[in-house]
Short mmCIF file of C-alpha atoms in Angstrom, two decimals:
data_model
loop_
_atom_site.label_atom_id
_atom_site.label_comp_id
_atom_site.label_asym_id
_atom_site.label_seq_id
_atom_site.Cartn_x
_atom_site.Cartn_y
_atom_site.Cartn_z
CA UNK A 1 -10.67 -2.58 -19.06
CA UNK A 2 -7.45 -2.59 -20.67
CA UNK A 3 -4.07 -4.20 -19.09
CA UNK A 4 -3.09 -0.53 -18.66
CA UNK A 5 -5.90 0.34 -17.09
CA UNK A 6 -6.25 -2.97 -14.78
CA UNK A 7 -2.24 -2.05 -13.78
CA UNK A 8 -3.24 1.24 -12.82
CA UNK A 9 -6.39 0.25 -10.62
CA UNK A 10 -3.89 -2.61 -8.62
CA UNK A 11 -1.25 0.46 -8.50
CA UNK A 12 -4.05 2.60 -6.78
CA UNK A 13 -5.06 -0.31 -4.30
CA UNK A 14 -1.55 -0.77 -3.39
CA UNK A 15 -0.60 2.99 -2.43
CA UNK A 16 -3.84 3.36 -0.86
CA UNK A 17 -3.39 0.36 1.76
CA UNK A 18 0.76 1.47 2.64
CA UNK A 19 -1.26 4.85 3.12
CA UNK A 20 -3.28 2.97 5.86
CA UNK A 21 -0.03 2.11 7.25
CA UNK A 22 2.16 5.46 7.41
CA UNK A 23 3.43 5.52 11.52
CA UNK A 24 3.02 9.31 11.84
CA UNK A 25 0.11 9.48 9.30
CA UNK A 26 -0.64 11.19 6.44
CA UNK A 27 1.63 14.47 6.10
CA UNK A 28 -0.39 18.14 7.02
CA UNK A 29 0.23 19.04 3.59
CA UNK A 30 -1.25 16.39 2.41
CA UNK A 31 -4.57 16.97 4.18
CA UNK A 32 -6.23 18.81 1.53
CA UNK A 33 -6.51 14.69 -0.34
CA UNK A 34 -9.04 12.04 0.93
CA UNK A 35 -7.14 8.92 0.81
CA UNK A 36 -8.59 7.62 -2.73
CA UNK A 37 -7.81 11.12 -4.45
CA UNK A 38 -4.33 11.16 -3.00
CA UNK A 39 -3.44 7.59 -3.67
CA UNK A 40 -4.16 8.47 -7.61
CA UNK A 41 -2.08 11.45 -7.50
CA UNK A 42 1.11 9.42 -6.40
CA UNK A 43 0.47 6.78 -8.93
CA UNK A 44 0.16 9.60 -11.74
CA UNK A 45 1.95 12.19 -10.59
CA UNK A 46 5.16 13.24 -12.00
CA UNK A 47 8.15 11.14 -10.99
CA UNK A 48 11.78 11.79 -10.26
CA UNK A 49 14.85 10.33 -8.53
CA UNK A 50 16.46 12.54 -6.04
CA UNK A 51 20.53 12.34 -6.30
CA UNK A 52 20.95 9.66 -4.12
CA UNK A 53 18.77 7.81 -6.37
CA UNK A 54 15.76 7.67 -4.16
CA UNK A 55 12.27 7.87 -6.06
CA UNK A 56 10.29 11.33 -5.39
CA UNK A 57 6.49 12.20 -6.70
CA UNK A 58 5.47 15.59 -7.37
CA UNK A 59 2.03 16.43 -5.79
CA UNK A 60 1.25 20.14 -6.01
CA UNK A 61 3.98 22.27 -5.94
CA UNK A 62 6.28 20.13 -3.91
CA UNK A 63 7.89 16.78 -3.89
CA UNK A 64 7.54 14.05 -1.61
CA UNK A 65 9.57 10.45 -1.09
CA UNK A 66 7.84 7.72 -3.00
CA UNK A 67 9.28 4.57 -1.74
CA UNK A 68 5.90 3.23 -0.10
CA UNK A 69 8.20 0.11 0.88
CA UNK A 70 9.93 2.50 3.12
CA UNK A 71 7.01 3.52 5.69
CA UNK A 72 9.56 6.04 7.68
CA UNK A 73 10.40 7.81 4.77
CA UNK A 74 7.44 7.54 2.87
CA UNK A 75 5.37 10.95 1.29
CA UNK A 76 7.50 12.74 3.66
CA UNK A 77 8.76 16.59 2.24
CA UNK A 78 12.11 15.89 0.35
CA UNK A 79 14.56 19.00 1.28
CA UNK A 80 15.52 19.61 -2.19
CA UNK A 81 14.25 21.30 -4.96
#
C-alpha cells in the first residue's frame, strides 16, 4: 500500500465515523449511499470553497458542506450553485 493510498484509507475511516455522528442524520438525498460508499465519495469527490470560504464536495449533481468538524453544517445542501 502506498503512503497515498494508506492517507486515503485513514481519510475514509475518518468521514465515515463524523458520519456516525451527524445530529439530524444522513441527508434524504443522500440515501441512495450506504455509509462506506458515501464516505469515499466525499473523500474523492470534487472539491470547492463556497465564497465565504467554506469547503463544499460535489456528490452527484449537487454540492454539499464538507467541514465534517462542523456536525451542524456538515453534508448539508449548500444554496448556491
Amino acid at each position: 500500500m502506498t503512503d497515498e493510498d494508506a492517507d486515503r484509507a485513514e481519510a475514509i475511516a475518518r468521514v465515515r465515523e463524523q458520519l456516525s455522528f451527524l445530529p439530524g442524520g444522513v441527508p434524504g438525498s443522500l440515501w441512495s449511499y450506504n455509509k462506506d460508499t458515501l464516505a469515499e465519495a466525499i473523500v474523492d469527490g470534487e472539491k470547492r470553497r463556497s465564497p465565504a470560504g467554506v469547503p463544499l464536495v460535489k456528490l452527484g449533481d449537487r454540492w454539499y458542506y464538507n467541514d465534517p468538524g462542523d456536525l451542524l453544517t456538515f453534508l448539508k445542501e449548500y444554496p448556491g450553485d
